[in-house]
Structures are given as structure tokens and as C-alpha cells.
């Protein structure tokens, strides 16, 4: 079970958060502190080091995609290689949806990024292992939304 | 800026703010407008406004006033509003907020909605932030949905059930019957959820575990075989592995089912061998599966022939970390196999990646044995001097434990501890000092050697407190050996009494010395008064100066030592004589307790009521006990918190001197009721 999955871009030594999904109940202040500590640790990693690091009694798995870091926090006994695959799968899903996803897509359409995450993970566990299946569900949900009212136009920046 | 500015317009404006202050201004104005709009009636822009608020929340600004709006939007008939409302609930509400209960009814209704996408929103939200109460309320609904015909809903309901069980374990019984039938599903999403659900059920209930062990192992092996041996499946393929997510979960469940059970383990042996041979581990997906296989093979009673010949690989940069991690799992069962890799492990101690170093450290400590202790300890001490600061405490305590278990000689042991104290003195635990002192006293033929070494260390550097404390103690105790000027084991120092007293005074006066260290130094100075011949007056004056020290502890000692000089001079030699060898495990006296109290948490328990505890202690140190108090801590059985109930009782303020007894009695009359159930 993952406790947290988040995505941030480097901003000085701390990260600028673009997305965070918690799967464990924690007070807001503690969440902020944990995210701050985590992003600082990840950004302090030297180049050419592995994708894993330890923090308190958790494992942090992170991977950098262009200007964004995706990372998640796991219990000690979880399989960190699979977590790396989970992060990669999520990025693939974003890429499929937005078409060559870039950071601005996730900034200006953050709620879509969350909707996609919610089709992929639930309660900290993988819910669907087929990319196509998730893509179909999102498309169908979007259509359901747009037939109701036209409120989400294509990103324009 | 008009209040109905669209979300993306707002994002653009916020991003173009040039300073933090400007950004804050923009956001404050916008939040005020949003708040105003929330108060108004439905104006078609409610989802806009909540979305804007959620963006602002993600930047770190407060957004709690949006909670009620989430509740309202969830109850809306429009899908777009529900969608953003549920997202808001997951971001702004958690089980601790009162507002979360208000959405229980909406969730309940939406769970039976005609559109599966609305049902999905409700399920997702419940699985994300459902409190125990909500879970209890809605569990029957979830159970019903588990049997639904639609696999889209089934897979979500399954994971929702997992969340419910995590929150309210007793409800596991409700889901156990359906869980097994889910294993016959073809849809991978449902299958994955089913495996997670069964894992969760088995981890919490041994009866369920036994049942599933009997019925589920063959099915799981079959499914796994299908995944491993089947050809290319475009829908689930990741780098040549068919659905690695599902494979890993099945392997984990098999591990739980096969643990400590020969029959179940036998049934999976072939499969595990197949997976190990057929899985291509050059990419992360394959190595994830292989890694999980290694864990499973290690954990179940596997045939000795089934040992994974090569640890999983994966991407190049991850290889050292993954190899170390796999070896760490293997070392617990197959120590010798890992010893072969000692060279690589020692190399990894010098890796520039802190994560790899951490793993290498853990492995090295696990590999220490009486055979390799000398060479491995050399590497570990080298590591200690260059390792990243966050690993120092771990390394130091690991070294101490290894040294204690396998020290080839007492001198080596003392040397090793001294080396650690010199390199990483500030990272060692408090009990290092008394432990080292105890070790030194028991190595009686090394007293001369030890005091020489410590004296040298002391004059070089007085910043490492534990080292200074031990050095002071040693000089106080064995100062006469130091002054004798000859030593078998090491080059003797030629010091005068003044030199030694200088060293101690430097410690006493240095701003780097902690109060405890200064206390050590003062006592050592005092002890030297019976071990030196010429400079007793100097000691007398040092001691009397500290009689007016600001530090109360030091002052008290100095006053008492003064008294020892003046009124009790005839006793001074006896009081300050060489200490006997200290027994391990007995530091400040003996504790006698009524026999039935020793078995409080198991076996015979005295009836709840008053319990009287008597403590009889004797002072075997050479200083006085200035106060002692008896406290009883009663841990709450079955709770996750630490012992919380303490009953401080009477305290005495007598000052028993060395060798005398003191006694105290305490009454414990309030036990938490759960301790007895």
C-alpha cells in the first residue's frame, strides 16, 4: 500500500507541488511537513544515483521525467521496483491522455490528472492494470461531463 | 478581475505574479470572491469555483471554507459537479473532519446510481477517505456491489472492501465468502483486487488464512502459470512481462499462504522455479517480479535447490541497490551464500549513493562473524569516518553490537570502541559510556594500557563528550598507573602530576564540556587525591572553587568532596579506593519486587486492585545518591501507544552514602481495565 503519491517540479531546494494524493489520514500540517521534507531530500540527491531512498521508516521511490519528479512513499516491506513501475504507468497514462504530456498540461488541467490517477489507484493499491481500459473509462467520463454542460475547453496557454 | 474568471485564467494570473506577495494578494482577492459566490444560490459556476479553490489549496493556501461546498456539489444531480465535488472531498476532507460524515448519505445514494461512473466516484471517495463509521454504514452496499455483474464496478468495490477491512477489521467476515469466488474472474483488474483483498483478509485472521491456504493455492498457481507462460498479451504487457502488477501481488499472497506450511510450499515450488527462470530481469518490470520471487522463496520452506542464482537486475543505476536489498533478504536464511559476495558489499560501502551505502552497511553488519571480524571491522571503521551523517548513529551502534559479540580479544574490543568514540562520538547512544566503563574495569590487565590510550586521546581533543567522560573516569581511577611511567602494551607517557591535573582542569573549564562531563572531571580530580603524592593541595583548591559553582550538580559534589577533605579525611582513602569489577546488568543497585509482579502481562495475574511494590536498593557507586524516586509504569495492553499510565509515588530525599541502603514503597491502585481483559 502506498501512503502518498506526488509530483513536483524543482524550485530552488524545495519542490513546487503539482499533484499530491494521500492514502493515509494525517493532519494537514503534518502532510505539508512530510511533503516538504520529501521533496527536499529527493532534490538533494546526487546525479547518477538510484531511484530509492530511505526516510524515517518509509521508502521513497522517485523518478524524474523532464522537468517533473514523480515520487511515492511506501512502507518498508513493499516492493520498490514495482512502485517504480507504478509511477511509470501513471506517466504513460497522462501521456496517452494529453498527447505528449508536459508540465503545463498537469498545471492547467490538474483535476484531469487527478481523475486519471483515481482510475489507476484506489486506497493506495493498483486498481486496473490495462492502460486501454483506463483510457476508455476516462473518455467515457469526460463525455458524460461534456454532454451535461460545456465547461472544460481544451487547454489554451 | 471579474468574479467568474475561469479556472485556467486564474492559474495564468497566479503564475504571472512576480513575487510571493503579489501571488498572495491575487489569491486572497480571488478566495474572497469565491467565498461570496459559495453563499449565493446555484449560478452555474459552482464547479468552476471549487476547482479554483482546489488549485489554490494545492499551492498551500487555506481552503477549509470549501468543505461545505464539496458536500453540496456531491449531492448535485449534475455529473460535472459531482465529479469536482468528490475530488474536493478527497482533497479537503479527511476522516477527522466533521463535514465528512455529511457526505455518507450522498455516497450511499450514488452507490446505487444508474451510471457506473457516478458509482465509481462514490466508491473511490469512500476508499480514499472513508472513516470507520462510514465504512460500517456502507459495508453492506459494498458487499452487494462485489457481486455485481459489471467488472468495472466489481474491481472498485473490491478495493473499497480492502479499505473497509483496514479501517474496521471485524468486517472481514462479511467479505470472505465473495473474495474466493472473485479469483475465477478473467478481468485482470478484478483479479488484482481480489488478490489484494484475500491478502488483507489472510493477514488479519489466521482462520481465514488456513481456509484460503487449503482452497486458493492451486488456483493462484494456475493463474500465475498462465501469466508467465502465455505469449505476448498487448493489453497487459510491460517490457515483455505479462501484467507484472498482478504477478507481484500473487507472489506476495503465495508467500503468506506458504509460510510455515510444507504442503502449501511444495505446491508452489515448481511455479517459483518457472518464474525465476523465465522472467527477463533486464528491465524494471521483470526485476520487480524476480525480486518478489526471491522474497517468496526465502520466506517459505523452499527446497534447498531452489535458490535464485542471480539477483534481479533492472536499470543500471538501480542494480547495486537492488542487489544489496535482495542479498539482505537472503542473508537471514542462507548466510554462507551471501558471504561469497562480501567483496562487492564492501565496495558498495564506498559507493557515492547514500541509499546503496545504507544497504551495504546493513548487509555488512549482518555478515559479521567470528571468522571475518577483524577484516570486516577495519572496513566498517573506515566507513564510519567517511559515511553520510544520517548513517553514523546506525553504523556506530552496529559496530558496538558486532564488537561485543565477536571481539577476538579485550584489547581489540577496547580499541574498537575508542576508535568509534573518536570518530563519531556525538552519534553514539548514552549507554555507551557506562558500558565501556564496565568493559574497562573487567579487563584488569589492560588498565595501564587503557589509561595511557585515553590520556593521549584526551590531550588531543576534548570535544567528543562520551570519549572525554570515559577518559576522565579512567584517569581518576587509574591515574597512579599513568604516573608510574611504564607500560607493557604501549609506549608509556612521561607525565607529571601537574600535567594530569592540567588535563582534567581543561575539561572542567572548557565551554565544550557538557555538565555531565564536568561532573566526571571533578570526581576524577577528587579521586586522584588518593593516588598522587605531591599535589593534593592543588586538588583541594580546585574542589573548593567549585563549591560555589553555578551548576547545582557540580556545586553539590564539590561541597561534599570538601567535607570529605575536612571532616572525613580519615575515610577519604577508603571512599575513593579502586572500584571493584562492575557486574554487567547491575548498575545502580538491586531491585526486588514481589514475585507475581514479574509476570504481569502473562500467566498468573493478581486480581485488579492495589498492588504494593517495594524497592530496596543499595548504593554501590562511589558517589552519593542525592535522590531517588519510585515510579510505576503500566503499559496498556493491546494498544499501539507506549506505556502511558504512570503512578509517581513517594520520593525520598535522603542522601545515602556509598554502601548504604535505601528503601521506598509505592502503591499502584489504578490499572487500566484493558490490562486485565
Coordinates of C-alpha atoms in Angstrom, one line a residue, chain B residues 70-490:
Chain B
X70 CA -18.0 19.9 -1.6
X71 CA -20.8 18.4 0.3
X72 CA -23.3 20.4 -1.7
X73 CA -21.8 19.6 -5.0
X74 CA -21.6 15.9 -4.3
X75 CA -25.4 16.0 -3.8
X76 CA -25.9 17.7 -7.1
X77 CA -27.6 15.8 -9.9
X78 CA -25.0 17.1 -12.5
X79 CA -22.1 14.7 -13.1
X80 CA -19.6 17.5 -13.7
X81 CA -20.5 18.9 -10.3
X82 CA -20.4 15.6 -8.6
X83 CA -17.0 14.9 -10.1
X84 CA -15.4 18.0 -8.8
X85 CA -17.3 17.7 -5.5
X86 CA -15.9 14.3 -4.8
X87 CA -12.4 15.4 -5.8
X88 CA -12.8 18.3 -3.4
X89 CA -13.9 15.9 -0.7
X90 CA -10.8 13.7 -1.2
X91 CA -8.5 16.7 -1.1
X92 CA -10.1 18.8 1.6
X93 CA -11.9 16.4 3.9
X94 CA -10.4 13.5 5.8
X95 CA -12.0 11.3 8.3
X96 CA -11.2 13.6 11.1
X97 CA -13.3 16.4 9.8
X98 CA -16.9 16.6 10.9
X99 CA -18.1 17.5 7.4
X100 CA -17.0 14.1 6.1
X101 CA -19.9 12.4 7.8
X102 CA -22.3 14.6 5.9
X103 CA -21.4 13.0 2.6
X104 CA -22.2 9.5 3.8
X105 CA -25.7 9.7 2.6
X106 CA -24.8 11.1 -0.8
X107 CA -22.3 8.3 -1.2
X108 CA -24.9 5.8 -0.2
X109 CA -27.3 7.1 -2.9
X110 CA -24.6 7.3 -5.5
X111 CA -23.5 3.7 -4.9
X112 CA -26.8 2.7 -6.4
X113 CA -26.8 5.3 -9.2
X114 CA -27.8 4.2 -12.6
X115 CA -24.5 5.4 -14.1
X116 CA -21.4 3.3 -13.3
X117 CA -19.3 6.4 -13.4
X118 CA -21.2 8.0 -10.6
X119 CA -21.0 4.8 -8.7
X120 CA -17.3 4.9 -9.3
X121 CA -16.9 8.3 -7.9
X122 CA -18.6 7.2 -4.7
X123 CA -16.5 4.1 -4.4
X124 CA -13.3 5.9 -5.0
X125 CA -14.0 8.5 -2.4
X126 CA -15.0 6.0 0.2
X127 CA -11.8 4.0 -0.4
X128 CA -9.8 7.2 -0.1
X129 CA -11.1 8.9 3.0
X130 CA -13.9 6.8 4.5
X131 CA -13.8 6.8 8.2
X132 CA -14.6 3.7 10.3
X133 CA -18.1 4.9 10.9
X134 CA -18.8 5.5 7.2
X135 CA -17.3 2.1 6.4
X136 CA -19.5 0.4 8.9
X137 CA -22.6 2.2 7.4
X138 CA -21.8 1.4 3.9
X139 CA -20.2 -2.1 4.1
X140 CA -23.4 -3.9 3.1
X141 CA -23.7 -1.8 0.0
X142 CA -20.1 -2.6 -1.0
X143 CA -20.7 -6.3 -0.4
X144 CA -23.7 -6.1 -2.7
X145 CA -21.6 -4.4 -5.4
X146 CA -18.9 -7.1 -5.1
X147 CA -21.4 -9.5 -6.6
X148 CA -22.4 -7.1 -9.4
X149 CA -22.2 -8.3 -12.9
X150 CA -20.1 -5.3 -14.1
X151 CA -16.3 -5.8 -13.8
X152 CA -15.7 -2.1 -13.8
X153 CA -17.7 -1.8 -10.6
X154 CA -16.5 -5.1 -9.2
X155 CA -12.8 -4.1 -9.2
X156 CA -13.5 -0.8 -7.5
X157 CA -15.8 -2.4 -4.9
X158 CA -13.1 -5.0 -4.1
X159 CA -10.5 -2.3 -3.3
X160 CA -13.2 -0.4 -1.4
X161 CA -13.7 -3.6 0.7
X162 CA -9.9 -3.6 1.3
X163 CA -10.1 -0.1 2.7
X164 CA -13.1 -1.1 4.9
X165 CA -11.2 -4.0 6.3
X166 CA -8.2 -1.8 7.1
X167 CA -10.5 0.5 9.0
X168 CA -12.8 -2.0 10.6
X169 CA -11.1 -5.4 10.7
X170 CA -14.1 -7.2 12.2
X171 CA -16.0 -6.6 8.9
X172 CA -13.6 -9.0 7.2
X173 CA -16.0 -11.8 7.8
X174 CA -18.5 -10.1 5.6
X175 CA -16.3 -10.1 2.6
X176 CA -14.6 -13.5 3.0
X177 CA -17.2 -15.6 1.1
X178 CA -17.2 -13.3 -2.0
X179 CA -13.5 -13.0 -2.0
X180 CA -12.8 -16.5 -3.1
X181 CA -15.2 -16.5 -5.9
X182 CA -13.6 -13.4 -7.4
X183 CA -10.5 -15.5 -8.2
X184 CA -12.3 -17.1 -11.1
X185 CA -12.8 -13.8 -12.8
X186 CA -11.0 -13.2 -16.1
X187 CA -10.7 -9.4 -15.8
X188 CA -7.3 -8.5 -14.6
X189 CA -8.5 -5.5 -12.6
X190 CA -10.9 -7.6 -10.7
X191 CA -8.4 -10.4 -10.2
X192 CA -5.8 -8.0 -8.9
X193 CA -8.3 -6.5 -6.5
X194 CA -9.3 -10.0 -5.4
X195 CA -5.7 -10.9 -4.6
X196 CA -5.3 -7.8 -2.6
X197 CA -8.5 -8.5 -0.7
X198 CA -7.5 -12.0 0.1
X199 CA -4.1 -10.9 1.2
X200 CA -5.6 -8.4 3.5
X201 CA -8.1 -10.9 4.9
X202 CA -5.4 -13.5 5.5
X203 CA -3.0 -11.1 7.2
X204 CA -5.7 -10.2 9.8
X205 CA -7.2 -13.6 10.6
X206 CA -5.4 -16.9 10.9
X207 CA -8.6 -18.9 10.5
X208 CA -9.2 -17.2 7.2
X209 CA -5.6 -17.8 6.3
X210 CA -5.9 -21.5 6.9
X211 CA -9.0 -21.7 4.8
X212 CA -7.6 -19.9 1.9
X213 CA -4.4 -21.9 2.1
X214 CA -6.4 -25.0 1.5
X215 CA -8.6 -23.8 -1.3
X216 CA -6.7 -20.9 -3.1
X217 CA -3.2 -22.1 -3.6
X218 CA -3.8 -24.3 -6.7
X219 CA -5.9 -21.6 -8.3
X220 CA -3.3 -18.9 -7.7
X221 CA -0.5 -21.2 -9.0
X222 CA -2.7 -21.8 -12.1
X223 CA -3.3 -18.1 -12.7
X224 CA 0.4 -17.3 -12.3
X225 CA 1.5 -20.0 -14.6
X226 CA -0.9 -18.6 -17.2
X227 CA 0.7 -15.2 -16.9
X228 CA 4.3 -16.4 -17.0
X229 CA 4.0 -18.9 -19.8
X230 CA 1.5 -17.2 -22.0
X231 CA 2.5 -15.4 -25.1
X232 CA 2.5 -11.7 -25.7
X233 CA -0.6 -10.0 -24.5
X234 CA -0.7 -6.5 -25.7
X235 CA -3.2 -5.3 -23.2
X236 CA -1.1 -6.2 -20.1
X237 CA 2.4 -6.4 -21.4
X238 CA 5.1 -4.3 -19.8
X239 CA 8.6 -4.8 -21.2
X240 CA 7.9 -8.4 -22.0
X241 CA 6.3 -9.3 -18.7
X242 CA 2.6 -10.0 -18.7
X243 CA 0.9 -7.9 -16.1
X244 CA 3.8 -7.5 -13.6
X245 CA 1.5 -5.8 -11.1
X246 CA -0.7 -8.9 -10.8
X247 CA 2.2 -11.2 -10.8
X248 CA 3.8 -9.4 -7.9
X249 CA 0.6 -9.4 -5.8
X250 CA 0.0 -13.1 -6.5
X251 CA 3.6 -13.9 -5.4
X252 CA 3.1 -12.0 -2.2
X253 CA -0.1 -13.8 -1.4
X254 CA 1.6 -17.1 -2.1
X255 CA 4.3 -16.1 0.3
X256 CA 1.8 -15.5 3.0
X257 CA 0.0 -18.8 2.3
X258 CA 3.2 -20.8 2.0
X259 CA 4.9 -19.6 5.1
X260 CA 5.4 -22.2 7.8
X261 CA 3.5 -24.8 5.8
X262 CA 5.2 -27.5 3.9
X263 CA 2.3 -28.7 1.8
X264 CA 1.5 -25.3 0.5
X265 CA 5.2 -24.6 -0.1
X266 CA 5.6 -27.8 -2.0
X267 CA 2.7 -26.9 -4.2
X268 CA 4.4 -23.7 -5.3
X269 CA 7.9 -24.8 -5.8
X270 CA 7.6 -25.7 -9.4
X271 CA 5.9 -22.4 -10.2
X272 CA 8.6 -20.4 -8.4
X273 CA 11.3 -22.1 -10.3
X274 CA 9.5 -21.4 -13.5
X275 CA 9.1 -17.7 -12.7
X276 CA 12.8 -17.5 -11.7
X277 CA 13.9 -19.0 -15.0
X278 CA 11.5 -17.4 -17.4
X279 CA 11.5 -13.8 -16.2
X280 CA 13.7 -11.4 -18.0
X281 CA 15.1 -9.2 -15.4
X282 CA 16.9 -6.6 -17.5
X283 CA 14.1 -4.2 -17.2
X284 CA 12.4 -2.9 -14.1
X285 CA 9.2 -4.8 -14.6
X286 CA 10.9 -8.2 -14.8
X287 CA 13.2 -7.4 -11.9
X288 CA 10.2 -6.4 -9.8
X289 CA 8.7 -9.8 -10.3
X290 CA 12.0 -11.6 -9.8
X291 CA 12.6 -9.6 -6.6
X292 CA 9.2 -10.6 -5.2
X293 CA 10.0 -14.2 -6.2
X294 CA 13.2 -14.1 -4.2
X295 CA 11.3 -12.8 -1.2
X296 CA 8.8 -15.6 -1.5
X297 CA 11.4 -18.3 -2.0
X298 CA 13.3 -17.1 1.1
X299 CA 10.2 -16.9 3.2
X300 CA 8.5 -20.2 2.6
X301 CA 10.1 -23.6 3.3
X302 CA 11.5 -23.9 -0.1
X303 CA 13.6 -26.8 -1.3
X304 CA 17.3 -26.0 -0.9
X305 CA 17.9 -26.5 -4.6
X306 CA 15.6 -23.7 -5.4
X307 CA 17.9 -20.8 -4.8
X308 CA 17.8 -17.8 -7.1
X309 CA 21.0 -18.0 -9.0
X310 CA 21.2 -14.3 -9.9
X311 CA 19.7 -11.4 -8.1
X312 CA 17.3 -9.2 -10.0
X313 CA 18.9 -6.5 -12.2
X314 CA 16.8 -3.7 -13.6
X315 CA 18.0 -0.4 -14.8
X316 CA 21.7 0.1 -14.5
X317 CA 21.7 2.7 -11.8
X318 CA 19.4 0.6 -9.6
X319 CA 21.5 -2.6 -9.9
X320 CA 23.7 -2.1 -6.8
X321 CA 20.8 -1.0 -4.6
X322 CA 18.6 -3.9 -5.8
X323 CA 21.4 -6.5 -5.4
X324 CA 22.1 -5.3 -1.9
X325 CA 18.4 -5.4 -1.0
X326 CA 18.0 -8.9 -2.3
X327 CA 21.1 -10.1 -0.5
X328 CA 19.8 -8.6 2.7
X329 CA 16.7 -10.8 2.4
X330 CA 18.7 -13.8 1.6
X331 CA 21.3 -13.4 4.4
X332 CA 18.8 -14.3 7.0
X333 CA 18.3 -17.8 5.7
X334 CA 21.4 -18.5 3.7
X335 CA 24.3 -16.8 5.4
X336 CA 27.0 -18.5 3.5
X337 CA 25.7 -17.8 0.1
X338 CA 25.9 -14.1 0.8
X339 CA 29.4 -14.3 2.3
X340 CA 30.7 -15.0 -1.1
X341 CA 29.7 -11.6 -2.2
X342 CA 31.5 -9.9 0.7
X343 CA 33.9 -8.1 -1.7
X344 CA 31.1 -6.5 -3.6
X345 CA 29.4 -5.5 -0.5
X346 CA 32.5 -3.9 1.0
X347 CA 32.9 -2.0 -2.3
X348 CA 29.3 -0.7 -2.1
X349 CA 30.2 0.8 1.3
X350 CA 32.2 3.3 -0.7
X351 CA 29.6 4.0 -3.3
X352 CA 28.6 7.6 -3.7
X353 CA 24.9 6.8 -3.5
X354 CA 23.8 7.1 0.1
X355 CA 20.9 4.6 -0.4
X356 CA 23.4 2.0 -1.6
X357 CA 25.7 2.7 1.3
X358 CA 22.9 2.2 3.7
X359 CA 22.1 -1.2 2.3
X360 CA 25.7 -2.2 2.2
X361 CA 26.0 -1.2 5.9
X362 CA 23.1 -3.3 6.9
X363 CA 24.5 -6.2 4.9
X364 CA 28.0 -5.9 6.4
X365 CA 26.6 -5.9 9.9
X366 CA 24.6 -9.0 9.1
X367 CA 27.7 -10.7 7.7
X368 CA 29.9 -10.2 10.7
X369 CA 31.1 -13.4 12.2
X370 CA 33.9 -14.6 14.4
X371 CA 35.9 -15.5 11.3
X372 CA 35.8 -12.2 9.5
X373 CA 35.5 -9.8 12.4
X374 CA 39.0 -8.3 12.1
X375 CA 39.0 -7.5 8.4
X376 CA 35.3 -6.5 8.3
X377 CA 35.7 -4.2 11.2
X378 CA 38.5 -2.4 9.5
X379 CA 36.2 -1.7 6.6
X380 CA 33.4 -0.6 8.9
X381 CA 35.6 1.8 10.9
X382 CA 36.8 3.3 7.6
X383 CA 33.2 3.6 6.6
X384 CA 32.3 5.4 9.8
X385 CA 34.8 8.1 9.2
X386 CA 33.6 8.9 5.7
X387 CA 29.9 8.0 5.7
X388 CA 27.0 10.4 5.3
X389 CA 25.9 11.8 8.7
X390 CA 22.5 10.2 8.7
X391 CA 24.1 6.8 8.7
X392 CA 26.6 7.4 11.5
X393 CA 24.4 6.5 14.5
X394 CA 23.3 3.3 12.8
X395 CA 26.9 2.4 11.9
X396 CA 28.2 3.2 15.4
X397 CA 25.6 1.1 17.2
X398 CA 26.0 -1.8 14.7
X399 CA 29.7 -1.7 15.3
X400 CA 29.3 -1.9 19.0
X401 CA 27.0 -4.8 18.8
X402 CA 29.3 -6.7 16.5
X403 CA 32.3 -5.9 18.6
X404 CA 30.6 -7.2 21.7
X405 CA 29.6 -10.4 20.1
X406 CA 32.8 -11.3 18.3
X407 CA 35.6 -9.4 19.8
X408 CA 38.7 -11.6 19.5
X409 CA 40.4 -10.0 22.5
X410 CA 39.5 -7.5 25.1
X411 CA 42.2 -5.2 23.9
X412 CA 40.8 -5.2 20.4
X413 CA 37.4 -4.5 21.8
X414 CA 38.5 -1.5 23.8
X415 CA 40.5 -0.2 20.8
X416 CA 37.5 -0.6 18.6
X417 CA 35.2 1.3 21.0
X418 CA 37.7 4.0 21.4
X419 CA 38.1 4.4 17.7
X420 CA 34.3 4.8 17.3
X421 CA 34.2 7.3 20.1
X422 CA 37.0 9.4 18.4
X423 CA 35.4 9.3 15.0
X424 CA 31.7 9.6 15.8
X425 CA 31.5 10.4 19.4
X426 CA 28.5 12.7 19.1
X427 CA 26.4 10.0 17.4
X428 CA 26.6 7.2 20.0
X429 CA 23.9 6.3 22.4
X430 CA 24.0 7.3 26.1
X431 CA 24.6 3.8 27.5
X432 CA 27.9 3.6 25.6
X433 CA 29.7 5.4 28.4
X434 CA 28.7 3.0 31.3
X435 CA 29.1 0.0 29.0
X436 CA 32.6 1.0 28.1
X437 CA 33.5 1.7 31.7
X438 CA 32.2 -1.7 32.7
X439 CA 34.3 -3.3 30.0
X440 CA 37.4 -1.5 31.1
X441 CA 37.1 -2.5 34.7
X442 CA 36.7 -6.1 33.7
X443 CA 39.9 -6.1 31.7
X444 CA 42.1 -5.7 34.7
X445 CA 45.4 -6.5 32.9
X446 CA 44.7 -3.7 30.4
X447 CA 44.1 -0.9 32.9
X448 CA 47.5 0.6 32.3
X449 CA 47.2 0.3 28.5
X450 CA 43.7 1.8 28.6
X451 CA 44.5 4.8 30.7
X452 CA 47.5 5.6 28.6
X453 CA 45.4 5.5 25.4
X454 CA 42.7 7.5 26.9
X455 CA 45.1 10.1 28.3
X456 CA 46.6 10.6 24.9
X457 CA 43.1 10.9 23.3
X458 CA 42.1 13.4 26.0
X459 CA 45.0 15.8 25.4
X460 CA 44.4 15.7 21.6
X461 CA 40.7 16.5 21.6
X462 CA 38.2 17.3 24.3
X463 CA 35.2 17.9 22.1
X464 CA 33.7 14.4 21.9
X465 CA 31.8 14.1 25.2
X466 CA 31.5 10.3 25.6
X467 CA 35.2 9.9 25.0
X468 CA 36.1 12.7 27.4
X469 CA 33.8 11.2 30.1
X470 CA 35.4 7.8 29.8
X471 CA 38.8 9.3 29.8
X472 CA 38.2 11.3 32.9
X473 CA 36.8 8.3 34.7
X474 CA 39.8 6.2 33.7
X475 CA 42.3 8.8 34.8
X476 CA 40.5 9.3 38.1
X477 CA 40.5 5.5 38.6
X478 CA 43.9 4.5 37.3
X479 CA 45.8 7.7 37.4
X480 CA 48.6 6.1 39.5
X481 CA 49.3 3.7 36.6
X482 CA 49.6 6.6 34.3
X483 CA 52.1 8.4 36.6
X484 CA 54.2 5.3 37.1
X485 CA 55.6 5.9 33.6
X486 CA 55.9 2.4 32.4
X487 CA 53.5 0.2 30.5
X488 CA 53.9 -3.2 28.7
X489 CA 51.3 -2.8 26.0
X490 CA 52.1 0.6 24.6

